[in-house]
Amino acid sequence: TLKKSLGQHFLVDENICRKIVQALQQHPFQRLLEVGPGGGALTKYLLGLPGIDFKCVELDEEKVNWLKQQYPALQTKIIHHDFLTVDQPFSDPFTLVGNFPYNISSQILFRVLEWKGSVEVVIGMFQKEVAQRVVAREGNKVYGILSVLVQAFFDVEYLFEVHENAFNPPPKVKSAVIRLTPRQAIPEMSSERRFFVLVKTAFNQRRKTLRNAVKSLYTPEALKDPIFDKRAEQLTVNDFARLTFTMK
Ligand code: SAM
């Protein structure tokens, strides 16, 4: 039975499955974690990759049991758990892949940010609107918290779009696959915690000038910086990083 609350839309287009696997293989990896294997559309390709330590995390017990039956090799590789609270399944860096449940897209991206020290590459299917937000640059109307937080730590690439009919049942929205690769040089910031607070505060009141939106975080003296005349969506990732140094 289909569980809507778990964002279940299963890939039925084998070409799309293969395109995702191809994108994955552009960067060598030894450990691979799949989020939400569901009916195994991607899993059946991933399981067979030679020399790869493969694991997957699925929340739906019915799918877990079905997968174990269908693919006995999965018995020890499938973790029945919520991805948002599961422990890191590998002690060494790993690649992450998934046709993600769209109802928890942002939370998945925040989890990836928590794990960024251990994640080598992420190839993920999101609803198109979220994918566009992740890759948006300053000045773009969908540029926001996700864009800045993800782009501070990852290079982002919009790989390809996927039509509704590639899924069963078809979702109401279009989808897109993106790739995240850890950045070589992360912009200097006074602390990650401050960076997160600043970015969230700035965008939570995005219609105000930046000076008004973030005034609780700065002394009046620091707020004289002319950059605060701008709006949050005009600031680059590096601007936000630099502004962490003058925070209270
Ligand atoms: N990978 C499959 C495919 O492409 O056909 C299924 C993709 S479906 C969009 C999302 C999958 O994630 C479902 O199997 C769902 O049960 C599972 N899921 C939903 N929430 C989850 C969570 N918090 N942790 C782990 N898996 C979850």
PDB file of C-alpha atoms and ligand atoms in Angstrom, residues 6-11 34-42 57-60 63 81-84 99-102 104, ligand 1:
ATOM      1  CA  LEU A   6       6.124   9.254   3.187  1.00  0.00           C
ATOM      2  CA  GLY A   7       6.293  11.052  -0.153  1.00  0.00           C
ATOM      3  CA  GLN A   8       6.133   7.784  -2.063  1.00  0.00           C
ATOM      4  CA  HIS A   9       6.492   8.310  -5.809  1.00  0.00           C
ATOM      5  CA  PHE A  10       8.344   5.411  -7.317  1.00  0.00           C
ATOM      6  CA  LEU A  11      10.531   5.699 -10.397  1.00  0.00           C
ATOM      7  CA  GLU A  34      20.778   5.367  -0.623  1.00  0.00           C
ATOM      8  CA  VAL A  35      17.947   7.237   1.105  1.00  0.00           C
ATOM      9  CA  GLY A  36      14.467   5.787   0.625  1.00  0.00           C
ATOM     10  CA  PRO A  37      15.009   2.776  -1.669  1.00  0.00           C
ATOM     11  CA  GLY A  38      11.239   2.187  -1.723  1.00  0.00           C
ATOM     12  CA  GLY A  39      10.474  -0.402  -4.405  1.00  0.00           C
ATOM     13  CA  GLY A  40      14.129  -0.689  -5.372  1.00  0.00           C
ATOM     14  CA  ALA A  41      14.018   1.168  -8.704  1.00  0.00           C
ATOM     15  CA  LEU A  42      17.521   2.585  -8.148  1.00  0.00           C
ATOM     16  CA  VAL A  57      17.856   3.631   4.852  1.00  0.00           C
ATOM     17  CA  GLU A  58      14.101   3.163   4.468  1.00  0.00           C
ATOM     18  CA  LEU A  59      11.403   4.232   6.931  1.00  0.00           C
ATOM     19  CA  ASP A  60       8.520   2.137   5.569  1.00  0.00           C
ATOM     20  CA  LYS A  63       9.082  -1.722   1.821  1.00  0.00           C
ATOM     21  CA  HIS A  81      15.018   3.915  10.195  1.00  0.00           C
ATOM     22  CA  ASP A  82      14.139   7.530   9.658  1.00  0.00           C
ATOM     23  CA  PHE A  83      16.975   9.118   7.674  1.00  0.00           C
ATOM     24  CA  LEU A  84      16.521  12.322   9.656  1.00  0.00           C
ATOM     25  CA  ASN A  99      15.019   9.973  -5.091  1.00  0.00           C
ATOM     26  CA  PHE A 100      14.123  11.844  -1.960  1.00  0.00           C
ATOM     27  CA  PRO A 101      10.708  12.097  -0.297  1.00  0.00           C
ATOM     28  CA  TYR A 102       9.704  15.644  -1.230  1.00  0.00           C
ATOM     29  CA  ILE A 104      11.161  16.469   3.866  1.00  0.00           C
TER      30      ILE A 104
HETATM   31  N1  SAM B   1      13.902   5.304  -4.449  1.00  0.00           N
HETATM   32  C1  SAM B   1      12.543   4.884  -4.786  1.00  0.00           C
HETATM   33  C2  SAM B   1      12.263   5.165  -6.245  1.00  0.00           C
HETATM   34  O1  SAM B   1      12.957   6.013  -6.825  1.00  0.00           O
HETATM   35  O2  SAM B   1      11.361   4.552  -6.808  1.00  0.00           O
HETATM   36  C3  SAM B   1      11.506   5.563  -3.863  1.00  0.00           C
HETATM   37  C4  SAM B   1      11.486   7.071  -3.856  1.00  0.00           C
HETATM   38  S1  SAM B   1      10.127   7.799  -2.960  1.00  0.00           S
HETATM   39  C5  SAM B   1      10.116   9.422  -3.685  1.00  0.00           C
HETATM   40  C6  SAM B   1      10.774   8.143  -1.350  1.00  0.00           C
HETATM   41  C7  SAM B   1      11.103   6.935  -0.474  1.00  0.00           C
HETATM   42  O3  SAM B   1      11.622   7.394   0.790  1.00  0.00           O
HETATM   43  C8  SAM B   1       9.893   6.068  -0.130  1.00  0.00           C
HETATM   44  O4  SAM B   1      10.231   4.723  -0.286  1.00  0.00           O
HETATM   45  C9  SAM B   1       9.611   6.389   1.353  1.00  0.00           C
HETATM   46  O5  SAM B   1       9.017   5.327   2.054  1.00  0.00           O
HETATM   47  C10 SAM B   1      10.989   6.710   1.872  1.00  0.00           C
HETATM   48  N2  SAM B   1      11.015   7.628   3.014  1.00  0.00           N
HETATM   49  C11 SAM B   1      10.146   8.633   3.315  1.00  0.00           C
HETATM   50  N3  SAM B   1      10.529   9.295   4.405  1.00  0.00           N
HETATM   51  C12 SAM B   1      11.688   8.716   4.824  1.00  0.00           C
HETATM   52  C13 SAM B   1      12.575   8.954   5.920  1.00  0.00           C
HETATM   53  N4  SAM B   1      12.347   9.933   6.783  1.00  0.00           N
HETATM   54  N5  SAM B   1      13.657   8.164   6.049  1.00  0.00           N
HETATM   55  C14 SAM B   1      13.903   7.164   5.160  1.00  0.00           C
HETATM   56  N6  SAM B   1      13.103   6.893   4.110  1.00  0.00           N
HETATM   57  C15 SAM B   1      12.005   7.654   3.942  1.00  0.00           C
END
